[in-house]
Amino acid sequence: MPACLTSLSLLLLTACGGSSNLVQTQVAPSLQHGWELVWADEFAADKLDLQSWQIETGGHGWGNHELENYTARKENLRLENGMLVIEARQEKFAGSDYTSARIKTAGLREFTYGRFEARIKIPAGQGVWPAFWLLGTEASVAGWPERGEIDIMENIGKEPATSYATLHGPGYYGATGFGGSKKLVQGKLADDFHIYSVEWDATQIRWYLDGQLYHQASPATVPGKWVFDHGFFIVLNLAIGGDWPGAPDANTIFPQQMLVDYVRVYKRKT
């Protein structure tokens, strides 16, 4: 989103759609094969851990002409039944017609290389845009996308069975980002929880859906400068509307919820 435990798939943090670039399906390596946990949020507490997460607020379109106003209210952001709940609502708020929430680990939990994983149940509906992604540190200083962006999971309501994976960097960003996608054989992503993950090292980035490899990128394959060799932080958000998904329509039901069971970060064992 630019300024947009069978086999676990994970990434390490220092912490929109592009062309299809599917690869042969493989099973992601399990934790027994060279990974160790370095940080996790299981969302089992009563309140969001503010030593790990910042809450972003505002309704200025977020570079995508989004329609929501992100808030820190419990109506939009809370922990409930051992999960993070990000809830989008149709309501008048500070000049916007919708509210939702967006959180990030910037300045608190940042990582270079690793394996990032989240178990998420996304919502469904026209104009609904859930995302789990990584953004390069100091992005606000350098300007987007100079520090890079790794979209681990994005979904737009008009394509309910498809998870998108995209890299954004200098010369390849927004609609020209270097991307791939994975479509379920049957059903919608919103029907159940799924595990979205990425593995990132100095030579390659690999994307997995429920342990199945479906996209990869390297310095040799991206159509521009490789800017994925420094710290990145995690972002979770639920946008409403925007250039890519379009606005909600009369059939879009509110409220909509994005449920996050956990976020985990791993590094290679030494």
mmCIF file of C-alpha atoms in Angstrom:
data_model
loop_
_atom_site.group_PDB
_atom_site.id
_atom_site.type_symbol
_atom_site.label_atom_id
_atom_site.label_comp_id
_atom_site.label_asym_id
_atom_site.label_seq_id
_atom_site.Cartn_x
_atom_site.Cartn_y
_atom_site.Cartn_z
ATOM 1 C CA MET A 1 0.000 0.000 0.000
ATOM 2 C CA PRO A 2 1.926 3.049 -1.201
ATOM 3 C CA ALA A 3 2.206 6.369 0.648
ATOM 4 C CA CYS A 4 -0.004 3.494 -0.977
ATOM 5 C CA LEU A 5 1.172 -23.654 12.525
ATOM 6 C CA THR A 6 1.821 -26.187 9.984
ATOM 7 C CA SER A 7 4.468 -24.459 7.972
ATOM 8 C CA LEU A 8 5.000 -20.978 9.286
ATOM 9 C CA SER A 9 6.065 -18.221 6.950
ATOM 10 C CA LEU A 10 7.846 -15.279 8.550
ATOM 11 C CA LEU A 11 10.096 -12.236 8.039
ATOM 12 C CA LEU A 12 12.552 -10.114 10.041
ATOM 13 C CA LEU A 13 11.937 -6.371 10.354
ATOM 14 C CA THR A 14 14.311 -3.538 11.222
ATOM 15 C CA ALA A 15 11.403 -2.479 10.811
ATOM 16 C CA CYS A 16 -0.442 -2.154 -5.539
ATOM 17 C CA GLY A 17 -0.911 -4.205 -7.874
ATOM 18 C CA GLY A 18 1.733 -4.878 -10.497
ATOM 19 C CA SER A 19 2.191 -7.426 -13.202
ATOM 20 C CA SER A 20 1.571 -11.079 -12.459
ATOM 21 C CA ASN A 21 4.802 -12.995 -11.864
ATOM 22 C CA LEU A 22 3.757 -16.336 -10.448
ATOM 23 C CA VAL A 23 6.364 -18.971 -9.630
ATOM 24 C CA GLN A 24 6.162 -22.706 -9.135
ATOM 25 C CA THR A 25 4.264 -23.552 -5.943
ATOM 26 C CA GLN A 26 6.472 -24.659 -3.063
ATOM 27 C CA VAL A 27 5.891 -25.180 0.626
ATOM 28 C CA ALA A 28 7.528 -22.566 2.855
ATOM 29 C CA PRO A 29 10.236 -23.979 5.129
ATOM 30 C CA SER A 30 9.135 -24.750 8.652
ATOM 31 C CA LEU A 31 10.615 -23.182 11.747
ATOM 32 C CA GLN A 32 12.636 -26.317 12.302
ATOM 33 C CA HIS A 33 14.591 -25.491 9.167
ATOM 34 C CA GLY A 34 16.782 -22.590 10.126
ATOM 35 C CA TRP A 35 14.558 -19.903 11.667
ATOM 36 C CA GLU A 36 14.260 -18.531 15.198
ATOM 37 C CA LEU A 37 11.679 -16.165 16.643
ATOM 38 C CA VAL A 38 12.963 -12.679 17.470
ATOM 39 C CA TRP A 39 9.744 -10.748 18.078
ATOM 40 C CA ALA A 40 6.010 -11.408 18.135
ATOM 41 C CA ASP A 41 2.737 -9.849 19.157
ATOM 42 C CA GLU A 42 0.055 -12.420 19.947
ATOM 43 C CA PHE A 43 -2.442 -9.670 20.891
ATOM 44 C CA ALA A 44 -3.288 -11.512 24.110
ATOM 45 C CA ALA A 45 -3.196 -8.437 26.380
ATOM 46 C CA ASP A 46 -6.028 -6.048 27.213
ATOM 47 C CA LYS A 47 -4.567 -3.128 25.279
ATOM 48 C CA LEU A 48 -2.339 -2.559 22.281
ATOM 49 C CA ASP A 49 1.361 -2.673 23.172
ATOM 50 C CA LEU A 50 2.468 0.916 22.615
ATOM 51 C CA GLN A 51 6.088 -0.096 23.141
ATOM 52 C CA SER A 52 5.788 -1.945 19.828
ATOM 53 C CA TRP A 53 3.115 -0.065 17.884
ATOM 54 C CA GLN A 54 2.325 3.522 16.958
ATOM 55 C CA ILE A 55 -1.261 4.446 16.075
ATOM 56 C CA GLU A 56 -1.505 6.619 12.977
ATOM 57 C CA THR A 57 -4.446 8.995 12.680
ATOM 58 C CA GLY A 58 -5.872 11.352 10.101
ATOM 59 C CA GLY A 59 -7.997 11.596 7.007
ATOM 60 C CA HIS A 60 -5.909 13.203 4.273
ATOM 61 C CA GLY A 61 -6.218 10.427 1.681
ATOM 62 C CA TRP A 62 -2.849 8.823 2.503
ATOM 63 C CA GLY A 63 -1.480 9.313 -1.012
ATOM 64 C CA ASN A 64 -4.184 7.089 -2.533
ATOM 65 C CA HIS A 65 -7.319 9.248 -2.245
ATOM 66 C CA GLU A 66 -8.591 6.966 0.514
ATOM 67 C CA LEU A 67 -11.932 7.919 2.054
ATOM 68 C CA GLU A 68 -11.466 6.968 5.712
ATOM 69 C CA ASN A 69 -10.241 8.898 8.722
ATOM 70 C CA TYR A 70 -7.905 6.733 10.806
ATOM 71 C CA THR A 71 -8.557 7.087 14.533
ATOM 72 C CA ALA A 72 -7.283 5.714 17.850
ATOM 73 C CA ARG A 73 -10.809 5.091 19.178
ATOM 74 C CA LYS A 74 -11.797 1.690 20.520
ATOM 75 C CA GLU A 75 -14.590 1.630 17.940
ATOM 76 C CA ASN A 76 -11.895 1.337 15.271
ATOM 77 C CA LEU A 77 -8.953 -0.272 17.083
ATOM 78 C CA ARG A 78 -8.974 -2.716 19.994
ATOM 79 C CA LEU A 79 -7.828 -6.077 21.306
ATOM 80 C CA GLU A 80 -10.628 -8.597 21.713
ATOM 81 C CA ASN A 81 -10.682 -12.373 22.251
ATOM 82 C CA GLY A 82 -6.926 -12.598 21.779
ATOM 83 C CA MET A 83 -6.952 -10.716 18.485
ATOM 84 C CA LEU A 84 -6.291 -7.286 17.092
ATOM 85 C CA VAL A 85 -9.505 -5.841 15.676
ATOM 86 C CA ILE A 86 -9.308 -3.089 13.069
ATOM 87 C CA GLU A 87 -12.867 -1.999 12.346
ATOM 88 C CA ALA A 88 -13.981 0.242 9.495
ATOM 89 C CA ARG A 89 -17.240 2.090 10.050
ATOM 90 C CA GLN A 90 -19.474 4.213 7.869
ATOM 91 C CA GLU A 91 -19.940 7.388 9.890
ATOM 92 C CA LYS A 92 -19.298 11.106 9.700
ATOM 93 C CA PHE A 93 -16.007 11.943 11.407
ATOM 94 C CA ALA A 94 -13.783 15.003 11.009
ATOM 95 C CA GLY A 95 -14.880 15.610 7.437
ATOM 96 C CA SER A 96 -14.774 11.957 6.350
ATOM 97 C CA ASP A 97 -17.611 9.513 5.695
ATOM 98 C CA TYR A 98 -15.718 6.500 7.086
ATOM 99 C CA THR A 99 -13.425 5.675 10.000
ATOM 100 C CA SER A 100 -10.864 2.916 10.426
ATOM 101 C CA ALA A 101 -7.410 2.290 11.952
ATOM 102 C CA ARG A 102 -3.765 1.971 10.984
ATOM 103 C CA ILE A 103 -0.801 0.955 13.160
ATOM 104 C CA LYS A 104 2.954 0.679 12.574
ATOM 105 C CA THR A 105 6.109 -0.394 14.415
ATOM 106 C CA ALA A 106 8.215 2.532 13.134
ATOM 107 C CA GLY A 107 10.902 3.604 15.588
ATOM 108 C CA LEU A 108 9.999 0.742 17.916
ATOM 109 C CA ARG A 109 10.403 -2.578 16.102
ATOM 110 C CA GLU A 110 12.501 -2.315 12.953
ATOM 111 C CA PHE A 111 14.379 -5.120 11.239
ATOM 112 C CA THR A 112 16.703 -5.840 8.339
ATOM 113 C CA TYR A 113 16.047 -9.199 6.665
ATOM 114 C CA GLY A 114 14.110 -12.140 8.083
ATOM 115 C CA ARG A 115 10.763 -13.806 7.885
ATOM 116 C CA PHE A 116 7.524 -11.926 8.663
ATOM 117 C CA GLU A 117 4.204 -13.644 9.195
ATOM 118 C CA ALA A 118 0.671 -12.729 10.245
ATOM 119 C CA ARG A 119 -2.479 -14.804 10.587
ATOM 120 C CA ILE A 120 -5.331 -12.605 9.410
ATOM 121 C CA LYS A 121 -9.020 -12.800 8.577
ATOM 122 C CA ILE A 122 -9.740 -10.000 6.161
ATOM 123 C CA PRO A 123 -13.112 -8.378 5.443
ATOM 124 C CA ALA A 124 -14.941 -8.431 2.109
ATOM 125 C CA GLY A 125 -16.833 -5.847 0.109
ATOM 126 C CA GLN A 126 -16.434 -3.341 -2.700
ATOM 127 C CA GLY A 127 -14.114 -0.513 -1.659
ATOM 128 C CA VAL A 128 -12.552 -2.418 1.254
ATOM 129 C CA TRP A 129 -8.725 -2.519 1.221
ATOM 130 C CA PRO A 130 -6.921 -4.478 3.994
ATOM 131 C CA ALA A 131 -3.114 -4.596 4.018
ATOM 132 C CA PHE A 132 -0.115 -6.078 5.861
ATOM 133 C CA TRP A 133 3.118 -4.477 4.686
ATOM 134 C CA LEU A 134 6.619 -3.204 5.411
ATOM 135 C CA LEU A 135 7.953 0.296 4.835
ATOM 136 C CA GLY A 136 11.593 1.382 4.781
ATOM 137 C CA THR A 137 12.858 3.433 7.705
ATOM 138 C CA GLU A 138 13.165 7.188 7.210
ATOM 139 C CA ALA A 139 10.641 6.990 4.377
ATOM 140 C CA SER A 140 9.090 10.280 5.479
ATOM 141 C CA VAL A 141 12.488 12.000 5.137
ATOM 142 C CA ALA A 142 13.667 10.439 1.877
ATOM 143 C CA GLY A 143 10.236 10.478 0.232
ATOM 144 C CA TRP A 144 8.260 7.489 -0.993
ATOM 145 C CA PRO A 145 9.292 5.108 -2.539
ATOM 146 C CA GLU A 146 13.021 5.880 -2.158
ATOM 147 C CA ARG A 147 13.369 3.670 0.939
ATOM 148 C CA GLY A 148 11.233 0.879 -0.472
ATOM 149 C CA GLU A 149 7.970 -0.847 0.393
ATOM 150 C CA ILE A 150 7.191 -4.566 0.666
ATOM 151 C CA ASP A 151 3.472 -5.345 0.445
ATOM 152 C CA ILE A 152 3.045 -8.767 2.028
ATOM 153 C CA MET A 153 -0.732 -8.869 1.599
ATOM 154 C CA GLU A 154 -3.217 -6.552 -0.044
ATOM 155 C CA ASN A 155 -6.743 -7.377 -1.104
ATOM 156 C CA ILE A 156 -9.391 -5.316 -2.829
ATOM 157 C CA GLY A 157 -13.037 -6.143 -2.368
ATOM 158 C CA LYS A 158 -13.842 -6.570 -6.050
ATOM 159 C CA GLU A 159 -11.308 -9.445 -6.177
ATOM 160 C CA PRO A 160 -12.259 -11.361 -3.018
ATOM 161 C CA ALA A 161 -10.164 -14.479 -3.710
ATOM 162 C CA THR A 162 -6.864 -12.769 -4.582
ATOM 163 C CA SER A 163 -3.945 -11.742 -2.374
ATOM 164 C CA TYR A 164 -1.491 -9.306 -3.926
ATOM 165 C CA ALA A 165 2.265 -9.098 -3.272
ATOM 166 C CA THR A 166 4.139 -6.026 -4.478
ATOM 167 C CA LEU A 167 7.499 -4.271 -4.227
ATOM 168 C CA HIS A 168 7.712 -0.509 -4.620
ATOM 169 C CA GLY A 169 10.999 1.299 -5.209
ATOM 170 C CA PRO A 170 12.572 4.003 -7.381
ATOM 171 C CA GLY A 171 11.196 3.559 -10.894
ATOM 172 C CA TYR A 172 8.653 0.879 -9.979
ATOM 173 C CA TYR A 173 5.853 2.001 -7.714
ATOM 174 C CA GLY A 174 2.100 2.419 -7.555
ATOM 175 C CA ALA A 175 0.448 0.740 -10.529
ATOM 176 C CA THR A 176 3.901 -0.135 -11.937
ATOM 177 C CA GLY A 177 5.116 -1.844 -8.764
ATOM 178 C CA PHE A 178 6.819 -5.226 -9.187
ATOM 179 C CA GLY A 179 4.044 -7.574 -8.165
ATOM 180 C CA GLY A 180 2.466 -10.988 -8.203
ATOM 181 C CA SER A 181 -0.750 -12.487 -6.906
ATOM 182 C CA LYS A 182 -2.277 -15.687 -5.575
ATOM 183 C CA LYS A 183 -5.921 -16.603 -6.142
ATOM 184 C CA LEU A 184 -7.749 -19.194 -4.074
ATOM 185 C CA VAL A 185 -9.043 -22.183 -6.008
ATOM 186 C CA GLN A 186 -12.415 -21.748 -4.334
ATOM 187 C CA GLY A 187 -14.033 -19.382 -1.879
ATOM 188 C CA LYS A 188 -12.992 -15.938 -0.659
ATOM 189 C CA LEU A 189 -10.072 -14.918 1.512
ATOM 190 C CA ALA A 190 -12.611 -13.417 3.913
ATOM 191 C CA ASP A 191 -14.145 -16.837 4.559
ATOM 192 C CA ASP A 192 -11.421 -17.807 7.034
ATOM 193 C CA PHE A 193 -8.070 -16.916 8.560
ATOM 194 C CA HIS A 194 -5.026 -17.214 6.296
ATOM 195 C CA ILE A 195 -1.295 -16.963 6.954
ATOM 196 C CA TYR A 196 0.409 -14.246 4.929
ATOM 197 C CA SER A 197 4.201 -14.156 4.995
ATOM 198 C CA VAL A 198 7.396 -13.041 3.340
ATOM 199 C CA GLU A 199 11.028 -14.102 3.573
ATOM 200 C CA TRP A 200 13.605 -11.422 2.889
ATOM 201 C CA ASP A 201 17.378 -11.673 2.632
ATOM 202 C CA ALA A 202 20.197 -9.865 0.843
ATOM 203 C CA THR A 203 19.549 -11.619 -2.461
ATOM 204 C CA GLN A 204 15.795 -12.272 -2.691
ATOM 205 C CA ILE A 205 12.303 -11.637 -1.313
ATOM 206 C CA ARG A 206 9.747 -14.485 -1.366
ATOM 207 C CA TRP A 207 5.992 -14.314 -0.705
ATOM 208 C CA TYR A 208 3.802 -17.104 0.707
ATOM 209 C CA LEU A 209 0.086 -17.652 1.237
ATOM 210 C CA ASP A 210 -0.667 -20.433 3.731
ATOM 211 C CA GLY A 211 2.859 -21.751 3.255
ATOM 212 C CA GLN A 212 2.719 -21.798 -0.553
ATOM 213 C CA LEU A 213 5.345 -19.770 -2.427
ATOM 214 C CA TYR A 214 3.772 -17.686 -5.182
ATOM 215 C CA HIS A 215 6.013 -14.696 -5.937
ATOM 216 C CA GLN A 216 9.657 -13.709 -5.644
ATOM 217 C CA ALA A 217 11.912 -10.766 -6.448
ATOM 218 C CA SER A 218 15.648 -10.113 -6.613
ATOM 219 C CA PRO A 219 17.961 -7.253 -7.631
ATOM 220 C CA ALA A 220 18.149 -8.803 -11.102
ATOM 221 C CA THR A 221 14.382 -8.947 -11.650
ATOM 222 C CA VAL A 222 13.093 -5.587 -10.390
ATOM 223 C CA PRO A 223 12.938 -2.833 -13.048
ATOM 224 C CA GLY A 224 14.936 -0.301 -11.041
ATOM 225 C CA LYS A 225 17.209 0.232 -8.062
ATOM 226 C CA TRP A 226 17.122 -2.421 -5.309
ATOM 227 C CA VAL A 227 16.465 -0.565 -2.033
ATOM 228 C CA PHE A 228 15.851 -3.518 0.291
ATOM 229 C CA ASP A 229 19.085 -3.663 2.273
ATOM 230 C CA HIS A 230 18.233 -1.572 5.340
ATOM 231 C CA GLY A 231 15.682 -1.469 8.148
ATOM 232 C CA PHE A 232 11.935 -1.757 7.588
ATOM 233 C CA PHE A 233 8.932 -1.525 9.921
ATOM 234 C CA ILE A 234 5.522 -3.253 9.892
ATOM 235 C CA VAL A 235 2.204 -1.630 8.993
ATOM 236 C CA LEU A 236 -1.317 -3.042 9.426
ATOM 237 C CA ASN A 237 -4.311 -1.093 8.172
ATOM 238 C CA LEU A 238 -7.789 -1.274 6.716
ATOM 239 C CA ALA A 239 -8.436 1.428 4.122
ATOM 240 C CA ILE A 240 -11.763 2.348 2.583
ATOM 241 C CA GLY A 241 -11.846 3.494 -1.014
ATOM 242 C CA GLY A 242 -8.835 4.788 -2.899
ATOM 243 C CA ASP A 243 -7.507 4.791 -6.432
ATOM 244 C CA TRP A 244 -7.092 1.029 -6.677
ATOM 245 C CA PRO A 245 -10.187 -0.502 -5.011
ATOM 246 C CA GLY A 246 -12.602 2.320 -5.779
ATOM 247 C CA ALA A 247 -15.319 3.544 -3.443
ATOM 248 C CA PRO A 248 -17.793 1.360 -1.545
ATOM 249 C CA ASP A 249 -21.128 0.824 -3.242
ATOM 250 C CA ALA A 250 -24.678 0.151 -2.086
ATOM 251 C CA ASN A 251 -23.846 -3.511 -1.471
ATOM 252 C CA THR A 252 -20.894 -2.850 0.856
ATOM 253 C CA ILE A 253 -21.858 -3.739 4.408
ATOM 254 C CA PHE A 254 -20.505 -1.826 7.418
ATOM 255 C CA PRO A 255 -18.917 -2.200 9.860
ATOM 256 C CA GLN A 256 -16.082 -4.264 8.372
ATOM 257 C CA GLN A 257 -13.437 -5.988 10.501
ATOM 258 C CA MET A 258 -9.854 -7.066 9.870
ATOM 259 C CA LEU A 259 -8.887 -9.620 12.547
ATOM 260 C CA VAL A 260 -5.203 -10.270 13.271
ATOM 261 C CA ASP A 261 -4.402 -13.332 15.380
ATOM 262 C CA TYR A 262 -0.662 -12.656 15.558
ATOM 263 C CA VAL A 263 2.341 -11.021 13.928
ATOM 264 C CA ARG A 264 5.687 -12.875 14.181
ATOM 265 C CA VAL A 265 9.197 -12.037 13.032
ATOM 266 C CA TYR A 266 12.018 -14.544 12.627
ATOM 267 C CA LYS A 267 15.676 -14.496 11.685
ATOM 268 C CA ARG A 268 17.977 -17.128 10.263
ATOM 269 C CA LYS A 269 19.638 -19.292 12.876
ATOM 270 C CA THR A 270 23.394 -18.831 13.043
#
